[in-house]
C-alpha positions as a Markdown table, in Angstrom:
| # | Residue | x | y | z |
|---|---|---|---|---|
| 1 | Unk | 13.9 | 15.2 | 6.4 |
| 2 | Unk | 12.9 | 17.7 | 3.7 |
| 3 | Unk | 9.4 | 18.8 | 4.0 |
| 4 | Unk | 9.4 | 22.3 | 5.4 |
| 5 | Unk | 7.4 | 23.4 | 2.2 |
| 6 | Unk | 10.3 | 25.5 | 1.0 |
| 7 | Unk | 12.6 | 22.5 | 0.4 |
| 8 | Unk | 11.1 | 20.3 | -2.3 |
| 9 | Unk | 10.5 | 16.7 | -1.5 |
| 10 | Unk | 12.1 | 14.2 | -3.8 |
| 11 | Unk | 9.5 | 11.5 | -4.6 |
| 12 | Unk | 10.3 | 8.4 | -6.7 |
| 13 | Unk | 7.8 | 6.4 | -8.7 |
| 14 | Unk | 9.0 | 3.2 | -10.3 |
| 15 | Unk | 7.2 | 1.6 | -13.2 |
| 16 | Unk | 6.6 | 5.2 | -14.1 |
| 17 | Unk | 5.5 | 4.6 | -17.7 |
| 18 | Unk | 2.8 | 2.2 | -16.5 |
| 19 | Unk | -0.9 | 2.5 | -15.8 |
| 20 | Unk | -0.9 | 3.0 | -12.0 |
| 21 | Unk | 1.8 | 5.7 | -12.2 |
| 22 | Unk | -0.3 | 7.5 | -14.9 |
| 23 | Unk | -3.0 | 7.9 | -12.3 |
| 24 | Unk | -0.7 | 8.5 | -9.4 |
| 25 | Unk | 1.5 | 11.2 | -10.8 |
| 26 | Unk | -1.2 | 13.9 | -10.9 |
| 27 | Unk | -2.4 | 13.1 | -7.4 |
| 28 | Unk | 1.2 | 13.7 | -6.1 |
| 29 | Unk | 1.9 | 16.7 | -8.3 |
| 30 | Unk | -1.4 | 18.4 | -7.3 |
| 31 | Unk | -0.6 | 18.2 | -3.6 |
| 32 | Unk | -3.1 | 15.5 | -2.8 |
| 33 | Unk | -0.5 | 13.5 | -0.9 |
| 34 | Unk | 2.1 | 15.9 | 0.7 |
| 35 | Unk | 0.0 | 19.0 | 0.9 |
| 36 | Unk | -1.0 | 22.0 | -1.1 |
| 37 | Unk | 2.1 | 24.0 | -0.2 |
| 38 | Unk | 4.7 | 21.3 | -0.5 |
| 39 | Unk | 6.9 | 21.5 | -3.7 |
| 40 | Unk | 7.9 | 18.2 | -5.3 |
| 41 | Unk | 10.7 | 16.9 | -7.5 |
| 42 | Unk | 9.5 | 13.8 | -9.2 |
| 43 | Unk | 11.9 | 11.0 | -10.0 |
| 44 | Unk | 10.4 | 8.6 | -12.6 |
| 45 | Unk | 12.1 | 5.3 | -13.2 |
| 46 | Unk | 11.3 | 2.7 | -15.8 |
| 47 | Unk | 13.3 | 0.2 | -17.9 |
| 48 | Unk | 15.2 | 1.3 | -21.0 |
| 49 | Unk | 12.6 | 0.0 | -23.5 |
| 50 | Unk | 9.9 | 2.1 | -21.9 |
| 51 | Unk | 11.8 | 5.4 | -22.1 |
| 52 | Unk | 9.9 | 6.5 | -25.2 |
| 53 | Unk | 6.6 | 6.1 | -23.4 |
| 54 | Unk | 8.1 | 7.8 | -20.3 |
| 55 | Unk | 9.1 | 10.7 | -22.4 |
| 56 | Unk | 5.4 | 11.0 | -23.5 |
| 57 | Unk | 4.3 | 10.9 | -19.9 |
| 58 | Unk | 6.8 | 13.6 | -19.1 |
| 59 | Unk | 5.4 | 15.8 | -21.9 |
| 60 | Unk | 1.9 | 15.4 | -20.4 |
| 61 | Unk | 3.2 | 16.3 | -16.9 |
| 62 | Unk | 4.7 | 19.5 | -18.4 |
| 63 | Unk | 1.4 | 20.2 | -20.2 |
| 64 | Unk | -0.5 | 20.0 | -16.9 |
| 65 | Unk | 1.5 | 23.0 | -15.6 |
| 66 | Unk | 1.4 | 21.8 | -11.9 |
| 67 | Unk | 2.3 | 24.7 | -9.7 |
| 68 | Unk | 3.9 | 22.5 | -7.0 |
| 69 | Unk | 6.1 | 20.6 | -9.4 |
| 70 | Unk | 9.7 | 22.0 | -9.3 |
| 71 | Unk | 11.3 | 19.4 | -11.6 |
| 72 | Unk | 11.0 | 15.9 | -13.1 |
| 73 | Unk | 13.8 | 13.4 | -13.5 |
| 74 | Unk | 12.7 | 10.7 | -16.0 |
| 75 | Unk | 15.3 | 7.9 | -16.2 |
| 76 | Unk | 16.3 | 4.3 | -16.6 |
| 77 | Unk | 19.3 | 4.8 | -14.3 |
| 78 | Unk | 18.7 | 3.3 | -10.8 |
| 79 | Unk | 21.3 | 5.5 | -9.3 |
| 80 | Unk | 19.7 | 8.7 | -10.7 |
| 81 | Unk | 16.3 | 7.5 | -9.7 |
| 82 | Unk | 17.1 | 6.7 | -6.1 |
| 83 | Unk | 19.5 | 9.5 | -5.4 |
| 84 | Unk | 18.6 | 11.5 | -2.3 |
| 85 | Unk | 14.9 | 10.6 | -2.4 |
| 86 | Unk | 12.6 | 11.3 | 0.6 |
| 87 | Unk | 9.7 | 9.1 | -0.5 |
| 88 | Unk | 9.3 | 6.1 | -2.8 |
| 89 | Unk | 6.3 | 4.5 | -4.5 |
| 90 | Unk | 7.7 | 1.2 | -5.8 |
| 91 | Unk | 5.0 | 0.4 | -8.4 |
| 92 | Unk | 7.1 | -1.4 | -11.0 |
| 93 | Unk | 7.0 | -5.2 | -10.7 |
| 94 | Unk | 6.7 | -8.3 | -12.9 |
| 95 | Unk | 3.0 | -8.9 | -13.4 |
| 96 | Unk | 1.6 | -12.4 | -13.0 |
| 97 | Unk | 0.9 | -13.7 | -16.5 |
| 98 | Unk | -1.5 | -16.5 | -17.5 |
| 99 | Unk | -0.1 | -19.9 | -16.6 |
| 100 | Unk | 2.6 | -18.5 | -14.3 |
| 101 | Unk | 3.1 | -20.2 | -11.0 |
| 102 | Unk | 3.4 | -18.0 | -7.9 |
| 103 | Unk | 7.0 | -19.2 | -7.4 |
| 104 | Unk | 7.8 | -18.0 | -10.9 |
| 105 | Unk | 6.3 | -14.6 | -10.1 |
| 106 | Unk | 8.3 | -14.4 | -6.8 |
| 107 | Unk | 11.5 | -15.4 | -8.5 |
| 108 | Unk | 11.1 | -12.6 | -11.1 |
| 109 | Unk | 10.3 | -10.0 | -8.5 |
| 110 | Unk | 13.0 | -11.1 | -6.1 |
| 111 | Unk | 15.5 | -9.9 | -8.7 |
| 112 | Unk | 13.8 | -6.5 | -9.1 |
| 113 | Unk | 13.3 | -5.8 | -5.4 |
| 114 | Unk | 16.8 | -7.1 | -4.5 |
| 115 | Unk | 18.2 | -4.4 | -6.9 |
| 116 | Unk | 15.8 | -1.7 | -5.6 |
| 117 | Unk | 16.6 | -2.5 | -2.0 |
| 118 | Unk | 20.3 | -2.2 | -2.8 |
| 119 | Unk | 19.6 | 1.1 | -4.5 |
| 120 | Unk | 17.7 | 2.4 | -1.5 |
| 121 | Unk | 20.6 | 1.4 | 0.7 |
| 122 | Unk | 23.2 | 3.0 | -1.4 |
| 123 | Unk | 21.6 | 6.2 | -2.8 |
| 124 | Unk | 18.4 | 7.2 | -0.9 |
| 125 | Unk | 18.2 | 9.3 | 2.3 |
| 126 | Unk | 18.4 | 7.1 | 5.3 |
| 127 | Unk | 15.0 | 8.3 | 6.6 |
| 128 | Unk | 13.4 | 7.5 | 3.2 |
| 129 | Unk | 9.8 | 6.2 | 3.5 |
| 130 | Unk | 8.9 | 3.5 | 1.0 |
| 131 | Unk | 5.6 | 2.1 | -0.2 |
| 132 | Unk | 5.7 | -1.1 | -2.2 |
| 133 | Unk | 2.7 | -1.3 | -4.6 |
| 134 | Unk | 4.0 | -3.9 | -7.1 |
| 135 | Unk | 2.7 | -7.4 | -6.3 |
| 136 | Unk | 3.3 | -9.7 | -4.5 |
| 137 | Unk | 3.6 | -6.5 | -2.4 |
| 138 | Unk | 4.1 | -7.9 | 1.1 |
| 139 | Unk | 6.9 | -10.2 | 0.1 |
| 140 | Unk | 8.4 | -7.7 | -2.3 |
| 141 | Unk | 8.7 | -5.3 | 0.6 |
| 142 | Unk | 10.3 | -8.0 | 2.7 |
| 143 | Unk | 13.0 | -8.6 | 0.0 |
| 144 | Unk | 13.5 | -4.9 | -0.5 |
| 145 | Unk | 14.1 | -4.4 | 3.2 |
| 146 | Unk | 16.5 | -7.3 | 3.4 |
| 147 | Unk | 18.8 | -5.7 | 0.8 |
| 148 | Unk | 18.5 | -2.2 | 2.4 |
| 149 | Unk | 20.0 | -2.9 | 5.8 |
| 150 | Unk | 20.7 | 0.7 | 6.5 |
| 151 | Unk | 17.1 | 1.8 | 6.1 |
| 152 | Unk | 14.9 | 1.2 | 9.2 |
| 153 | Unk | 12.6 | -1.8 | 8.6 |
| 154 | Unk | 9.7 | 0.3 | 9.8 |
| 155 | Unk | 10.3 | 2.6 | 6.8 |
| 156 | Unk | 9.4 | 0.0 | 4.2 |
| 157 | Unk | 5.7 | -0.8 | 3.9 |
| 158 | Unk | 3.4 | -2.5 | 1.5 |
| 159 | Unk | -0.1 | -1.5 | 0.3 |
| 160 | Unk | -3.3 | -3.0 | 1.6 |
| 161 | Unk | -5.1 | 0.3 | 1.5 |
| 162 | Unk | -6.8 | -0.7 | -1.7 |
| 163 | Unk | -8.4 | -3.6 | 0.1 |
| 164 | Unk | -9.5 | -1.3 | 2.9 |
| 165 | Unk | -11.0 | 1.2 | 0.5 |
| 166 | Unk | -12.8 | -1.5 | -1.4 |
| 167 | Unk | -14.3 | -2.9 | 1.7 |
| 168 | Unk | -15.4 | 0.4 | 3.1 |
| 169 | Unk | -17.1 | 1.4 | -0.1 |
| 170 | Unk | -18.9 | -2.0 | -0.1 |
| 171 | Unk | -20.0 | -1.5 | 3.5 |
| 172 | Unk | -21.2 | 2.1 | 2.8 |
| 173 | Unk | -23.2 | 0.9 | -0.2 |
| 174 | Unk | -24.7 | -2.0 | 1.8 |
| 175 | Unk | -25.9 | 0.2 | 4.7 |
| 176 | Unk | -26.8 | 3.1 | 2.4 |
| 177 | Unk | -24.4 | 5.7 | 3.8 |
| 178 | Unk | -21.4 | 7.8 | 2.7 |
| 179 | Unk | -18.0 | 6.1 | 2.6 |
| 180 | Unk | -16.6 | 8.8 | 4.9 |
| 181 | Unk | -19.1 | 7.8 | 7.4 |
| 182 | Unk | -17.5 | 4.3 | 7.8 |
| 183 | Unk | -14.3 | 3.6 | 9.7 |
| 184 | Unk | -12.2 | 0.9 | 11.4 |
| 185 | Unk | -12.4 | -1.8 | 8.8 |
| 186 | Unk | -9.3 | -3.9 | 9.4 |
| 187 | Unk | -7.4 | -5.8 | 6.7 |
| 188 | Unk | -5.2 | -8.5 | 8.2 |
| 189 | Unk | -2.4 | -10.3 | 6.3 |
| 190 | Unk | -1.4 | -10.5 | 2.7 |
| 191 | Unk | -2.5 | -8.4 | -0.2 |
| 192 | Unk | -3.9 | -11.6 | -1.9 |
| 193 | Unk | -7.0 | -13.6 | -1.9 |
| 194 | Unk | -6.1 | -14.9 | 1.6 |
| 195 | Unk | -6.4 | -11.5 | 3.2 |
| 196 | Unk | -8.9 | -11.1 | 6.0 |
| 197 | Unk | -11.2 | -8.0 | 5.9 |
| 198 | Unk | -12.4 | -7.9 | 9.5 |
| 199 | Unk | -15.7 | -5.9 | 10.1 |
| 200 | Unk | -15.9 | -6.6 | 13.8 |
| 201 | Unk | -14.6 | -3.1 | 14.8 |
| 202 | Unk | -16.4 | -1.1 | 12.1 |
| 203 | Unk | -18.1 | 2.1 | 13.2 |
| 204 | Unk | -20.6 | 4.2 | 11.3 |
| 205 | Unk | -21.4 | 7.9 | 11.8 |
| 206 | Unk | -25.1 | 8.2 | 12.7 |
| 207 | Unk | -26.7 | 11.5 | 13.9 |
| 208 | Unk | -23.3 | 13.0 | 14.6 |
| 209 | Unk | -22.0 | 10.1 | 16.6 |
| 210 | Unk | -19.8 | 7.1 | 15.8 |
| 211 | Unk | -21.6 | 3.9 | 16.6 |
| 212 | Unk | -20.7 | 0.2 | 16.2 |
| 213 | Unk | -22.0 | -1.2 | 12.9 |
| 214 | Unk | -23.9 | -3.8 | 15.0 |
| 215 | Unk | -26.1 | -0.9 | 16.1 |
| 216 | Unk | -27.0 | 0.1 | 12.5 |
| 217 | Unk | -29.6 | -1.6 | 10.4 |
| 218 | Unk | -27.7 | -4.1 | 8.2 |
| 219 | Unk | -27.4 | -7.8 | 7.3 |
| 220 | Unk | -24.8 | -9.3 | 9.7 |
| 221 | Unk | -24.6 | -12.4 | 7.7 |
| 222 | Unk | -23.6 | -10.4 | 4.6 |
| 223 | Unk | -20.8 | -8.6 | 6.5 |
| 224 | Unk | -19.3 | -11.9 | 7.6 |
| 225 | Unk | -20.0 | -14.2 | 4.6 |
| 226 | Unk | -20.3 | -12.0 | 1.5 |
| 227 | Unk | -18.1 | -9.0 | 2.1 |
| 228 | Unk | -14.9 | -11.1 | 2.7 |
| 229 | Unk | -14.9 | -12.9 | -0.7 |
| 230 | Unk | -16.1 | -9.7 | -2.5 |
| 231 | Unk | -13.0 | -7.8 | -1.3 |
| 232 | Unk | -10.7 | -10.8 | -1.7 |
| 233 | Unk | -11.8 | -11.3 | -5.4 |
| 234 | Unk | -12.3 | -7.6 | -6.4 |
| 235 | Unk | -9.0 | -7.3 | -8.3 |
| 236 | Unk | -9.8 | -10.4 | -10.4 |
| 237 | Unk | -13.3 | -9.0 | -11.1 |
| 238 | Unk | -11.8 | -5.7 | -12.3 |
| 239 | Unk | -9.5 | -7.5 | -14.7 |
| 240 | Unk | -12.3 | -9.6 | -16.0 |
| 241 | Unk | -14.4 | -6.5 | -16.7 |
| 242 | Unk | -11.7 | -4.1 | -17.8 |
| 243 | Unk | -9.2 | -6.5 | -19.4 |
| 244 | Unk | -6.6 | -4.6 | -17.4 |
| 245 | Unk | -5.7 | -4.6 | -13.7 |
| 246 | Unk | -6.9 | -2.0 | -11.2 |
| 247 | Unk | -4.9 | 1.2 | -11.9 |
| 248 | Unk | -7.0 | 4.2 | -10.9 |
| 249 | Unk | -8.1 | 2.6 | -7.6 |
| 250 | Unk | -4.6 | 1.3 | -6.9 |
| 251 | Unk | -3.1 | 4.8 | -7.5 |
| 252 | Unk | -5.7 | 6.4 | -5.2 |
| 253 | Unk | -5.0 | 3.8 | -2.4 |
| 254 | Unk | -1.2 | 4.5 | -2.8 |
| 255 | Unk | -1.9 | 8.2 | -2.4 |
| 256 | Unk | -4.1 | 7.6 | 0.6 |
| 257 | Unk | -1.5 | 5.4 | 2.3 |
| 258 | Unk | 1.3 | 7.9 | 1.9 |
| 259 | Unk | -0.9 | 10.9 | 2.8 |
| 260 | Unk | -1.7 | 9.3 | 6.1 |
| 261 | Unk | 1.9 | 8.3 | 6.7 |
| 262 | Unk | 3.0 | 11.9 | 6.0 |
| 263 | Unk | 0.3 | 13.9 | 7.7 |
| 264 | Unk | -0.9 | 11.3 | 10.4 |
| 265 | Unk | -4.3 | 9.6 | 10.9 |
| 266 | Unk | -7.3 | 11.4 | 12.2 |
| 267 | Unk | -8.3 | 10.9 | 15.9 |
| 268 | Unk | -9.9 | 7.5 | 16.5 |
| 269 | Unk | -9.3 | 6.4 | 13.0 |
| 270 | Unk | -7.3 | 3.3 | 11.9 |
| 271 | Unk | -5.8 | 2.5 | 8.5 |
| 272 | Unk | -4.5 | -0.8 | 7.2 |
| 273 | Unk | -0.9 | -0.9 | 6.3 |
| 274 | Unk | 1.4 | -3.9 | 5.6 |
| 275 | Unk | 4.3 | -3.4 | 8.0 |
| 276 | Unk | 7.1 | -5.4 | 9.6 |
| 277 | Unk | 5.8 | -7.7 | 12.4 |
| 278 | Unk | 7.5 | -7.8 | 15.8 |
| 279 | Unk | 5.3 | -10.7 | 16.8 |
| 280 | Unk | 2.0 | -8.7 | 17.3 |
| 281 | Unk | -1.1 | -10.8 | 17.3 |
| 282 | Unk | 1.0 | -14.0 | 17.0 |
| 283 | Unk | 2.3 | -13.1 | 13.6 |
| 284 | Unk | 5.8 | -14.4 | 13.1 |
| 285 | Unk | 8.5 | -11.7 | 13.5 |
| 286 | Unk | 9.8 | -10.2 | 10.3 |
| 287 | Unk | 6.8 | -10.9 | 8.1 |
| 288 | Unk | 5.4 | -7.8 | 6.3 |
| 289 | Unk | 1.8 | -8.2 | 7.4 |
| 290 | Unk | -1.2 | -5.9 | 7.2 |
| 291 | Unk | -2.4 | -4.6 | 10.5 |
| 292 | Unk | -4.6 | -1.8 | 11.7 |
| 293 | Unk | -2.3 | 1.2 | 12.5 |
| 294 | Unk | -2.4 | 4.7 | 13.7 |
| 295 | Unk | 0.1 | 7.3 | 12.5 |
| 296 | Unk | 1.6 | 10.3 | 14.3 |
| 297 | Unk | 4.8 | 12.3 | 13.5 |
| 298 | Unk | 5.4 | 10.1 | 10.4 |
| 299 | Unk | 5.6 | 6.9 | 12.6 |
| 300 | Unk | 3.0 | 4.1 | 12.4 |
| 301 | Unk | 1.9 | 2.2 | 15.4 |
| 302 | Unk | 0.0 | -1.1 | 15.4 |
| 303 | Unk | -3.4 | -0.8 | 17.2 |
| 304 | Unk | -2.9 | -3.0 | 20.3 |
| 305 | Unk | -5.0 | -5.4 | 22.3 |
| 306 | Unk | -7.8 | -6.1 | 19.8 |
| 307 | Unk | -9.8 | -9.2 | 20.7 |
| 308 | Unk | -9.6 | -12.0 | 18.2 |
| 309 | Unk | -12.4 | -14.6 | 18.1 |
| 310 | Unk | -11.9 | -18.1 | 16.7 |
| 311 | Unk | -13.1 | -17.1 | 13.2 |
| 312 | Unk | -10.6 | -14.2 | 13.1 |
| 313 | Unk | -7.7 | -16.3 | 14.4 |
| 314 | Unk | -8.4 | -19.0 | 11.7 |
| 315 | Unk | -8.5 | -16.4 | 8.9 |
| 316 | Unk | -5.3 | -14.8 | 10.2 |
| 317 | Unk | -3.6 | -18.2 | 10.3 |
| 318 | Unk | -4.4 | -18.9 | 6.7 |
| 319 | Unk | -2.9 | -15.6 | 5.4 |
| 320 | Unk | 0.1 | -16.0 | 7.8 |
| 321 | Unk | 0.8 | -19.4 | 6.4 |
| 322 | Unk | 0.8 | -18.0 | 2.8 |
| 323 | Unk | 3.2 | -15.2 | 3.7 |
| 324 | Unk | 5.5 | -17.7 | 5.4 |
| 325 | Unk | 5.5 | -19.8 | 2.3 |
| 326 | Unk | 6.2 | -16.8 | 0.1 |
| 327 | Unk | 9.1 | -15.8 | 2.4 |
| 328 | Unk | 10.6 | -19.3 | 2.1 |
| 329 | Unk | 10.3 | -19.2 | -1.7 |
| 330 | Unk | 11.6 | -15.7 | -2.0 |
| 331 | Unk | 14.6 | -16.5 | 0.3 |
| 332 | Unk | 15.4 | -19.5 | -1.8 |
| 333 | Unk | 15.3 | -17.4 | -5.0 |
| 334 | Unk | 17.7 | -14.8 | -3.5 |
| 335 | Unk | 20.2 | -17.6 | -2.8 |
| 336 | Unk | 20.2 | -18.7 | -6.5 |
């Protein structure tokens, strides 16, 4: 794979004229994701009616004068967008509109991610690494992978890092510490309001040592009863306040996800990524499910042998059931 700093990485962002991409592009172009010495060629894909807006975004990219940015390819052509890419942020998706049933949303996105899976299969490098951001992200990643049979299933992931970041920020605020002094919050399952933010393994840095959150002054009831719905409903809360969905925080989470995938996780640190299940923790094989992972040499590995109490098992079961239903609905939509 390209990435020796001298060879530019080809990085695709879909939905490139949209809000998340507007915040994500500078993070990538400045070296926040792939490193301060790694040159980048950006492939920016959007639909034909958005090309005028994309042209404006491209003007702004030029005006930023990013030293690491070798070239920009703004296009509505799937072939041109996916050609020889090393990394992909699949941001573009049909958003859920008022009154829209989940099955309607799935049906619309099946079409998009079926096409993009086919494009990955046909045009991208075979070791391409893909992050699906567009919702419903887990099932969109599943569909994408189904139609990209030549790309390893391990190379197509979905984003639950936003949920992890949200939860860690809440915990840091709750126990009055810095967010970088909190680690090992686990997000299990779907990037939806059935996800399970699991605080049982959380550690906090105190006097230079990492200690279990149980050993730090905090409200245990708040962690178990309040934090979970706060994280589950945070996206809706942002929409209610901003009248627009989370864009800046989603872009930051996408950058964090890909940065850790590219550079590896720190020692004794876990991150949450939605990845293909091989039956770990009783999750049905083939579902794209959020697990705690570690990353080394650009390969993720699910953290093994974590104890699940009854509360955790019940929460994981709820989010698993939802993902199985989505898989069934999406499969039916692909057959139409």
